[in-house]
Coordinates of C-alpha atoms in Angstrom, one line a residue:
M1 CA 0.0 0.0 0.0
S2 CA 1.3 3.4 -1.0
D3 CA -0.2 6.8 -0.5
V4 CA -0.6 9.8 -2.8
D5 CA -2.7 13.0 -2.6
V6 CA -4.5 12.3 -5.9
I7 CA -4.8 9.4 -8.3
V8 CA -5.9 10.2 -11.8
V9 CA -7.5 7.3 -13.7
G10 CA -7.1 7.8 -17.4
A11 CA -4.1 9.5 -19.0
G12 CA -5.7 10.9 -22.1
L13 CA -6.1 14.6 -22.9
A14 CA -8.2 15.5 -19.8
G15 CA -6.3 13.1 -17.5
L16 CA -2.9 14.4 -18.5
A17 CA -4.1 18.0 -18.2
A18 CA -5.4 17.3 -14.7
T19 CA -2.2 15.6 -13.8
A20 CA 0.0 18.5 -15.0
F21 CA -2.3 21.1 -13.3
L22 CA -2.2 19.2 -10.0
A23 CA 1.5 18.6 -10.1
R24 CA 2.2 22.3 -10.8
Q25 CA 0.2 23.0 -7.5
G26 CA 2.6 20.8 -5.6
V27 CA 0.2 17.9 -5.2
R28 CA 1.5 14.3 -5.0
V29 CA -0.3 12.8 -8.0
L30 CA -0.2 9.4 -9.7
A31 CA -1.9 9.0 -13.1
V32 CA -2.6 5.5 -14.5
D33 CA -3.9 4.3 -17.8
R34 CA -4.6 0.8 -19.2
H35 CA -3.3 1.7 -22.7
P36 CA 0.3 1.1 -23.7
G37 CA 0.9 4.9 -24.1
T38 CA -0.6 8.1 -25.3
S39 CA -3.1 8.2 -28.1
V40 CA -2.1 6.9 -31.6
H41 CA -5.3 8.4 -33.1
P42 CA -5.6 12.2 -33.8
K43 CA -9.0 12.5 -32.1
A44 CA -9.3 16.2 -31.1
R45 CA -7.4 18.7 -33.2
L46 CA -8.7 22.2 -32.4
V47 CA -7.1 23.8 -29.3
N48 CA -9.4 26.7 -28.5
V49 CA -8.1 30.0 -27.2
R50 CA -8.9 29.3 -23.5
S51 CA -7.1 26.0 -23.6
M52 CA -4.1 27.7 -25.2
E53 CA -4.1 30.2 -22.3
L54 CA -4.0 27.2 -19.9
Y55 CA -1.1 25.6 -21.8
R56 CA 0.6 29.0 -21.7
T57 CA 0.4 28.9 -17.9
L58 CA 2.0 25.5 -18.0
G59 CA 4.8 26.8 -20.1
I60 CA 4.1 24.5 -23.1
E61 CA 2.5 27.0 -25.6
P62 CA 5.6 27.0 -27.8
E63 CA 5.7 23.2 -27.9
V64 CA 2.1 23.0 -28.9
R65 CA 2.6 25.5 -31.7
A66 CA 5.7 23.6 -32.9
A67 CA 3.6 20.4 -33.0
G68 CA 0.7 21.9 -34.9
E69 CA -0.3 24.6 -37.3
A70 CA -2.8 27.4 -37.8
N71 CA -6.3 26.5 -38.9
S72 CA -6.7 27.3 -42.6
G73 CA -10.5 26.9 -42.8
F74 CA -13.0 24.4 -44.2
E75 CA -14.1 23.5 -47.8
N76 CA -17.2 21.9 -49.2
A77 CA -16.6 20.2 -52.6
E78 CA -17.3 17.1 -54.6
T79 CA -13.8 15.8 -54.2
L80 CA -10.4 17.1 -52.9
A81 CA -9.2 17.2 -56.5
G82 CA -12.2 19.1 -57.8
E83 CA -13.1 22.7 -57.7
W84 CA -13.4 24.2 -54.2
A85 CA -16.5 26.5 -54.4
T86 CA -17.4 26.9 -50.7
W87 CA -14.7 28.1 -48.4
I88 CA -15.7 28.4 -44.7
A89 CA -13.5 30.6 -42.6
P90 CA -12.0 29.4 -39.4
P91 CA -14.2 29.9 -36.3
A92 CA -14.6 33.5 -35.1
D93 CA -12.4 33.0 -32.0
E94 CA -9.4 32.3 -34.3
V95 CA -9.8 35.8 -35.8
E96 CA -11.1 37.8 -32.8
A97 CA -9.0 36.2 -30.1
A98 CA -5.9 38.1 -31.0
D99 CA -7.5 41.1 -29.4
L100 CA -9.1 39.3 -26.5
S101 CA -6.3 37.1 -25.3
P102 CA -2.5 37.0 -25.3
T103 CA -2.7 33.8 -27.5
V104 CA -4.9 32.5 -30.2
P105 CA -6.4 29.0 -31.0
Y106 CA -4.4 26.5 -32.9
S107 CA -4.6 23.1 -34.5
C108 CA -2.6 20.4 -32.8
D109 CA -3.6 16.7 -33.1
Q110 CA -4.3 15.0 -29.8
Q111 CA -1.7 12.3 -30.4
R112 CA 0.9 15.1 -30.7
L113 CA -0.5 17.1 -27.8
E114 CA -0.7 14.3 -25.2
P115 CA 3.1 13.6 -25.2
I116 CA 3.7 17.3 -24.5
L117 CA 1.4 17.2 -21.5
L118 CA 2.9 13.9 -20.4
R119 CA 6.4 15.3 -20.4
R120 CA 5.4 18.5 -18.6
A121 CA 3.5 16.5 -15.9
R122 CA 6.5 14.4 -15.2
E123 CA 8.8 17.5 -15.2
L124 CA 6.5 18.9 -12.5
G125 CA 6.9 15.8 -10.4
A126 CA 3.9 13.6 -11.3
E127 CA 4.1 9.9 -11.8
V128 CA 2.4 8.5 -14.8
R129 CA 2.0 4.7 -15.5
F130 CA 0.7 3.1 -18.6
R131 CA -0.3 -0.5 -19.1
T132 CA -1.9 -0.3 -15.7
T133 CA -5.5 -1.2 -15.0
A134 CA -7.2 0.6 -12.1
V135 CA -10.2 -0.7 -10.0
L136 CA -11.8 1.4 -7.3
T137 CA -11.9 -1.1 -4.5
D138 CA -12.9 1.1 -1.5
I139 CA -14.3 4.6 -1.0
T140 CA -14.9 6.4 2.3
A141 CA -15.8 10.0 3.0
D142 CA -12.2 11.1 3.1
Q143 CA -10.1 8.7 0.9
V144 CA -10.2 6.0 -1.8
T145 CA -8.3 2.8 -2.3
V146 CA -7.5 1.7 -5.8
G147 CA -6.2 -1.6 -7.0
L148 CA -3.6 -1.4 -9.8
R149 CA -2.7 -4.3 -12.0
G150 CA 0.4 -3.8 -14.2
E151 CA 2.0 -5.8 -17.0
D152 CA 3.5 -8.2 -14.5
G153 CA 0.0 -9.2 -13.4
E154 CA 0.8 -8.3 -9.8
E155 CA -1.9 -6.3 -8.0
R156 CA -0.8 -3.3 -5.9
F157 CA -3.0 -0.9 -3.9
V158 CA -2.8 2.8 -3.7
R159 CA -4.6 4.9 -1.1
A160 CA -5.4 8.5 -2.1
R161 CA -7.2 11.4 -0.6
F162 CA -8.9 12.1 -3.9
L163 CA -9.5 10.4 -7.2
V164 CA -10.0 12.1 -10.6
A165 CA -11.8 9.9 -13.1
A166 CA -10.7 10.8 -16.6
D167 CA -11.4 7.4 -18.1
G168 CA -13.6 8.5 -21.0
A169 CA -17.2 8.2 -22.2
R170 CA -17.4 4.6 -21.1
S171 CA -16.0 5.4 -17.7
G172 CA -15.6 2.4 -15.4
I173 CA -15.3 4.7 -12.4
R174 CA -18.6 6.4 -13.3
A175 CA -20.3 3.0 -13.7
R176 CA -18.8 1.8 -10.4
L177 CA -20.4 4.8 -8.7
G178 CA -23.7 4.2 -10.4
I179 CA -23.8 7.6 -12.1
A180 CA -25.8 7.7 -15.3
L181 CA -25.5 9.9 -18.4
R182 CA -28.5 11.9 -19.3
G183 CA -29.2 13.1 -22.8
E184 CA -29.9 11.8 -26.3
E185 CA -28.3 9.3 -28.6
I186 CA -27.1 10.2 -32.0
K187 CA -27.9 7.3 -34.2
G188 CA -25.4 5.6 -36.4
E189 CA -21.8 4.6 -36.1
S190 CA -18.8 6.4 -37.7
V191 CA -15.4 5.1 -38.8
S192 CA -12.2 7.1 -38.9
V193 CA -8.9 6.1 -40.5
V194 CA -5.5 7.9 -40.4
F195 CA -3.5 7.4 -43.5
R196 CA -0.5 8.7 -45.5
A197 CA -0.5 9.4 -49.2
D198 CA 0.8 11.9 -51.7
L199 CA -2.2 14.1 -52.3
A200 CA -0.3 16.8 -54.2
P201 CA -2.0 15.8 -57.5
A202 CA -5.3 16.6 -55.9
L203 CA -4.3 19.6 -54.0
R204 CA -2.5 21.3 -56.9
G205 CA -0.7 23.8 -54.5
R206 CA -3.9 24.5 -52.5
E207 CA -4.1 24.2 -48.7
V208 CA -7.0 23.0 -46.6
N209 CA -7.6 22.1 -43.0
A210 CA -10.7 20.1 -43.6
I211 CA -13.0 19.4 -46.5
M212 CA -16.4 17.7 -46.9
C213 CA -16.1 15.5 -50.0
R214 CA -19.7 15.1 -51.2
D215 CA -19.0 12.3 -53.8
A216 CA -17.7 10.1 -51.0
G217 CA -20.0 11.2 -48.2
A218 CA -16.9 11.7 -46.1
F219 CA -14.7 14.3 -44.5
L220 CA -11.0 14.7 -45.0
F221 CA -8.8 16.3 -42.4
A222 CA -5.2 17.4 -42.7
R223 CA -3.2 16.1 -39.8
G224 CA 0.2 16.8 -38.4
T225 CA 2.1 19.7 -40.1
K226 CA 3.3 20.6 -43.6
D227 CA 6.6 18.9 -42.9
D228 CA 5.0 15.7 -41.5
R229 CA 1.6 15.4 -43.1
S230 CA -0.9 12.7 -42.6
W231 CA -4.6 12.6 -43.4
Q232 CA -7.7 11.5 -41.6
L233 CA -10.9 10.3 -43.3
G234 CA -14.1 10.3 -41.4
T235 CA -17.3 8.7 -42.7
Y236 CA -20.4 6.7 -41.6
L237 CA -20.3 3.0 -41.2
R238 CA -22.0 1.6 -44.3
P239 CA -24.5 -1.3 -44.1
G240 CA -22.6 -4.6 -43.8
W241 CA -19.4 -3.0 -42.7
A242 CA -19.9 -3.9 -39.0
A243 CA -19.3 -7.6 -39.7
L244 CA -16.1 -7.1 -41.7
E245 CA -12.7 -8.2 -40.5
P246 CA -10.2 -5.3 -40.0
G247 CA -8.4 -6.0 -43.3
E248 CA -11.7 -6.1 -45.2
L249 CA -12.8 -2.9 -43.6
D250 CA -9.5 -1.2 -44.6
D251 CA -10.2 -2.3 -48.3
R252 CA -13.6 -0.6 -48.2
L253 CA -12.1 2.5 -46.7
V254 CA -9.4 2.7 -49.4
E255 CA -12.3 2.9 -51.9
V256 CA -13.8 5.8 -49.9
I257 CA -10.5 7.5 -49.7
R258 CA -10.1 7.3 -53.5
A259 CA -13.6 8.7 -54.0
A260 CA -13.0 11.5 -51.5
T261 CA -9.6 12.5 -53.0
G262 CA -10.7 12.1 -56.6
L263 CA -7.6 10.0 -57.2
P264 CA -8.9 6.5 -58.4
H265 CA -5.5 4.8 -58.3
L266 CA -4.2 6.2 -55.0
R267 CA -2.5 3.6 -52.7
P268 CA -2.8 5.1 -49.2
V269 CA -0.8 3.7 -46.3
M270 CA -3.3 3.0 -43.5
E271 CA -1.9 3.8 -40.0
D272 CA -4.9 3.5 -37.6
T273 CA -8.6 2.8 -37.8
A274 CA -11.3 3.5 -35.2
R275 CA -15.0 3.0 -35.0
W276 CA -17.1 5.3 -32.8
T277 CA -20.5 6.4 -31.8
T278 CA -21.5 9.7 -30.1
G279 CA -24.4 11.4 -28.4
A280 CA -25.2 14.4 -26.4
Y281 CA -25.0 13.5 -22.7
V282 CA -24.1 15.1 -19.4
A283 CA -23.6 13.0 -16.2
G284 CA -26.2 13.1 -13.4
R285 CA -23.4 13.9 -10.9
F286 CA -19.9 15.2 -11.3
R287 CA -18.7 13.9 -7.9
A288 CA -19.2 11.1 -5.4
G289 CA -17.4 12.0 -2.1
P290 CA -13.7 12.1 -2.8
V291 CA -14.1 11.0 -6.4
F292 CA -14.4 13.7 -9.2
L293 CA -15.2 13.1 -12.9
V294 CA -13.7 15.2 -15.7
G295 CA -13.8 15.2 -19.5
D296 CA -15.8 12.6 -21.5
A297 CA -16.6 10.9 -18.2
I298 CA -19.1 13.6 -17.5
H299 CA -20.0 15.0 -20.9
V300 CA -20.2 13.4 -24.3
M301 CA -20.9 15.6 -27.4
P302 CA -20.7 15.5 -31.2
P303 CA -17.3 16.5 -32.6
Y304 CA -18.7 19.6 -34.4
G305 CA -17.1 22.7 -33.1
G306 CA -14.2 20.9 -31.5
F307 CA -15.5 21.5 -28.0
G308 CA -15.1 18.1 -26.3
G309 CA -11.4 17.9 -25.6
N310 CA -11.2 21.6 -24.7
T311 CA -14.1 21.3 -22.2
G312 CA -12.4 18.4 -20.5
V313 CA -9.1 20.3 -20.1
Q314 CA -11.0 23.2 -18.6
D315 CA -12.9 20.9 -16.2
A316 CA -9.5 19.7 -15.0
H317 CA -8.2 23.3 -14.6
N318 CA -11.2 24.3 -12.5
L319 CA -10.8 21.4 -10.2
A320 CA -7.0 21.2 -9.8
W321 CA -6.4 24.3 -7.7
K322 CA -9.3 23.5 -5.4
I323 CA -8.0 20.0 -4.7
A324 CA -4.6 21.4 -4.1
A325 CA -5.9 24.1 -1.7
V326 CA -7.7 21.4 0.3
C327 CA -4.6 19.1 0.3
R328 CA -2.4 21.9 1.6
G329 CA -4.9 22.8 4.3
D330 CA -5.4 26.3 2.8
A331 CA -9.1 25.6 2.1
A332 CA -12.0 23.8 3.7
E333 CA -13.3 20.8 1.9
T334 CA -16.5 22.7 1.2
L335 CA -14.5 24.5 -1.6
L336 CA -14.8 21.2 -3.6
D337 CA -18.6 21.6 -3.5
T338 CA -18.2 24.4 -6.0
Y339 CA -16.8 22.1 -8.8
E340 CA -20.1 20.8 -10.1
P341 CA -22.2 24.0 -9.8
E342 CA -19.5 25.9 -11.7
R343 CA -18.8 23.3 -14.4
R344 CA -22.3 21.8 -15.0
P345 CA -23.9 24.9 -16.6
I346 CA -20.8 25.2 -18.9
A347 CA -21.0 21.5 -19.8
E348 CA -24.7 21.6 -20.5
L349 CA -24.4 24.6 -22.7
T350 CA -21.4 23.3 -24.6
V351 CA -23.1 19.9 -25.3
A352 CA -26.2 21.8 -26.5
Q353 CA -24.1 24.0 -28.8
A354 CA -22.2 21.0 -30.2
L355 CA -25.5 19.2 -30.9
L356 CA -26.9 22.4 -32.6
R357 CA -23.8 22.6 -34.9
S358 CA -24.1 18.8 -35.7
R359 CA -27.5 19.5 -37.2
K360 CA -26.3 22.3 -39.5
R361 CA -25.3 21.6 -43.1
P362 CA -21.8 22.9 -44.1
G363 CA -22.1 26.5 -45.3
Q364 CA -25.5 27.0 -43.8
A365 CA -26.0 30.2 -41.8
P366 CA -25.9 29.7 -38.0
P367 CA -29.3 29.6 -36.3
P368 CA -30.2 32.4 -33.9
E369 CA -29.6 30.2 -30.8
Q370 CA -26.0 29.4 -31.8
I371 CA -23.5 31.1 -29.5
D372 CA -20.3 32.5 -31.0
A373 CA -17.3 30.3 -30.3
V374 CA -15.4 33.2 -28.8
A375 CA -18.1 33.7 -26.1
L376 CA -18.1 30.0 -25.3
A377 CA -14.3 29.9 -24.9
L378 CA -13.6 33.2 -23.1
G379 CA -17.0 34.6 -21.9
F380 CA -18.0 31.8 -19.4
R381 CA -19.7 33.0 -16.2
Y382 CA -19.4 30.7 -13.2
G383 CA -22.4 31.1 -10.8
H384 CA -24.9 31.5 -13.6
D385 CA -27.7 28.9 -13.4
Y386 CA -28.0 27.9 -17.1
G387 CA -31.4 26.5 -18.2
H388 CA -33.4 28.0 -15.3
D389 CA -33.5 31.7 -16.0
G390 CA -33.6 31.7 -19.8
G391 CA -30.1 33.0 -20.2
A392 CA -26.7 31.4 -21.0
P393 CA -23.7 31.4 -18.7
V394 CA -21.6 33.6 -21.0
E395 CA -20.9 37.3 -21.5
D396 CA -19.3 39.1 -24.4
P397 CA -15.5 38.8 -23.8
A398 CA -15.0 41.9 -25.9
R399 CA -16.9 43.8 -23.1
P400 CA -15.7 42.0 -20.0
S401 CA -17.5 43.0 -16.8
G402 CA -14.9 41.9 -14.2
R403 CA -17.7 40.4 -12.2
P404 CA -17.0 37.4 -9.9
G405 CA -17.1 34.1 -11.7
T406 CA -15.8 35.5 -15.0
R407 CA -12.4 35.1 -16.5
M408 CA -10.0 37.8 -15.6
P409 CA -10.0 40.2 -18.5
H410 CA -7.1 40.4 -20.9
V411 CA -5.7 43.9 -21.3
R412 CA -2.6 44.5 -23.3
L413 CA 0.2 46.4 -21.7
G414 CA 2.7 48.7 -23.4
D415 CA 5.5 46.1 -23.2
G416 CA 3.4 43.6 -25.1
R417 CA 2.4 41.5 -22.1
S418 CA -1.1 40.7 -21.0
T419 CA -2.6 41.3 -17.6
L420 CA -3.1 37.5 -17.6
D421 CA 0.7 37.1 -17.8
L422 CA 0.9 38.9 -14.4
L423 CA -1.0 36.2 -12.5
D424 CA 0.6 33.5 -10.4
P425 CA -1.2 30.2 -11.3
T426 CA -0.5 28.7 -7.9
R427 CA -1.9 31.5 -5.7
F428 CA -4.5 34.2 -5.6
S429 CA -3.6 37.6 -7.1
L430 CA -4.9 41.1 -6.3
V431 CA -4.8 43.0 -9.5
G432 CA -5.6 46.7 -9.8
R433 CA -4.3 50.2 -10.5
S434 CA -1.1 51.0 -8.7
T435 CA -2.8 54.1 -7.3
E436 CA -5.5 52.0 -5.5
P437 CA -4.9 52.1 -1.7
V438 CA -5.7 48.4 -1.2
V439 CA -3.2 47.4 -3.9
R440 CA -0.5 49.8 -2.6
D441 CA -1.2 48.6 1.0
L442 CA -0.9 44.9 0.1
A443 CA 2.2 45.4 -2.0
A444 CA 3.9 47.2 0.8
R445 CA 2.9 44.9 3.6
L446 CA 3.0 41.4 2.3
D447 CA 4.8 40.3 5.4
E448 CA 1.7 41.1 7.4
L449 CA -0.6 39.0 5.2
R450 CA -0.4 36.0 7.5
E451 CA -1.9 38.1 10.2
L452 CA -4.5 39.4 7.8
V453 CA -5.7 35.9 6.9
A454 CA -4.8 34.3 10.2
A455 CA -7.6 31.8 10.0
V456 CA -5.9 30.2 6.9
P457 CA -3.0 28.0 8.0
V458 CA -0.8 28.5 5.0
A459 CA 2.9 27.8 4.6
A460 CA 3.4 30.7 2.1
V461 CA 1.7 34.0 1.3
P462 CA -1.5 33.0 -0.5
V463 CA -2.0 36.3 -2.3
A464 CA 0.3 38.1 -4.7
A465 CA -0.1 41.9 -5.2
V466 CA -0.1 42.9 -8.8
P467 CA -0.1 46.7 -9.1
V468 CA -0.6 48.0 -12.6
D469 CA 0.3 51.5 -13.6
P470 CA -2.6 52.7 -15.8
G471 CA 0.0 54.6 -17.9
V472 CA 1.4 51.3 -19.2
V473 CA -2.0 50.1 -20.6
D474 CA -2.0 49.9 -24.3
P475 CA -4.2 52.9 -25.5
A476 CA -6.2 50.5 -27.7
H477 CA -7.2 48.6 -24.5
R478 CA -7.7 51.6 -22.2
E479 CA -11.5 51.5 -22.5
R480 CA -11.6 47.8 -21.6
W481 CA -9.2 48.4 -18.7
D482 CA -11.5 51.1 -17.3
A483 CA -14.6 49.1 -17.7
A484 CA -13.3 45.8 -16.3
Y485 CA -11.0 46.9 -13.6
G486 CA -12.7 50.2 -12.6
T487 CA -12.2 51.2 -8.9
G488 CA -10.8 48.9 -6.3
A489 CA -9.0 45.8 -7.4
L490 CA -9.8 42.3 -8.6
L491 CA -9.1 39.3 -6.4
V492 CA -8.3 36.6 -8.9
R493 CA -8.3 32.8 -8.1
P494 CA -5.4 30.6 -9.1
D495 CA -7.4 29.5 -12.2
G496 CA -7.6 33.0 -13.5
V497 CA -11.3 33.5 -12.5
V498 CA -12.4 36.7 -10.7
A499 CA -13.3 35.9 -7.0
A500 CA -14.3 39.4 -5.9
R501 CA -13.9 43.1 -6.4
I502 CA -11.9 44.5 -3.4
R503 CA -11.6 48.0 -2.1
T504 CA -10.2 47.5 1.4
R505 CA -8.0 45.0 3.3
S506 CA -11.0 43.8 5.3
E507 CA -12.9 43.1 2.1
M508 CA -10.0 41.1 0.8
R509 CA -9.9 39.0 4.0
E510 CA -13.6 38.3 3.9
A511 CA -13.5 37.4 0.1
L512 CA -10.5 35.2 0.5
L513 CA -11.9 33.3 3.4
S514 CA -15.3 32.9 1.7
C515 CA -13.6 31.7 -1.5
L516 CA -11.6 29.1 0.4
G517 CA -14.7 27.9 2.2
R518 CA -13.6 29.1 5.6
R519 CA -15.6 31.0 8.2
R520 CA -14.4 34.1 10.0

């Protein structure tokens, strides 16, 4: 029997993100996965602007960019070799985000992104084991025991204070806990194949990120980078295909690839084939005692919009700092009660938006109820009860309010940095004008902060003062600065979410204790 603070079951995209975020907070974390290694199938490709911000805080943004490429848009044509008549621009957030964030979205295939997260998690001190099956053997109010069986067949047991289940849409942990998915099935089964081939005769110097090939009833997606290009074909499983042996299925898929590319004599090299179904589901519960679910374990959605993987990464980010604060003794365990109320409205809205996009034909105008991708990525509002008051838990990120529960607004400074770059991702930050008394006071008297928040038994100062001279704000962002930051200062959580607007030291103390689930 060995002990850790957190065990993460599932080392896919959401699981590795959770592991890295937890390790960065100083948590003793072990991640296990039954597969031999990271994904060999591209799966998710779009990294939205919010996820890129989170990778930026992990210090891996340059690696993600090196492993991927910018999104060049979407085509709708008869074949890849034919005339491209309907070009669809990249999502709005890829154009607008340059003014709303210090980074922009990117295209990076999941099988390239996961090794980057894995390496970073290990650098931060996490242990990650593959070829290891995990079974939840015991759960109490304050700990879990997990049986681990590795390649050698020997069973070992690990005791952890918390468990994060990131074991996918068919989550064994979720089933063990008796938590059901609620939603609707999307009928039919799809098949996806990754292949390599020289498609230059069909491209004729043109570039495309994705194309709907009507003659084949299939999508083609560019994968990798220009220097290391592979392709992915996605189509529906034809009648009779379900009974085919793998080699026979590949023969049928070669025919579809030839029809999609318009190259009848093409000889593609097949690398990996996967069959899959989808739906629009959200779990009935996100938590059972010390067990928390993230990613596909709590929400399943159609791939349209590229929301699934990004939403899972953002689940993990919301949860990691809270678990760390409880493990360190900074916060009461009641802080963990905020995970589901904050993430459920976002999950429900995102699943609904993915379903809406799945029902829209390529090139068709968005319906009135479709929410812009930039608002979904950057305008989230924790604390908004989606589905009960007729509104959505988002605000316009171009006009950020600075209200509690929203992402700290990006404002560009004169030296090119963002206000987001000033945050410490492992502690609270008090951000405001350098002329604000509360900011000046905190910056000058950090050594007294332990006395200020004496009810919080911390080993280090939990709040960093971030005074900003209004004179260094980029003039183009001055109006946003004035509207969002206004008077006083913003107390910002370690996940970059506004906790409160502060005007005095006593207000900061009350807000900090409230946010950490502690009484006066």
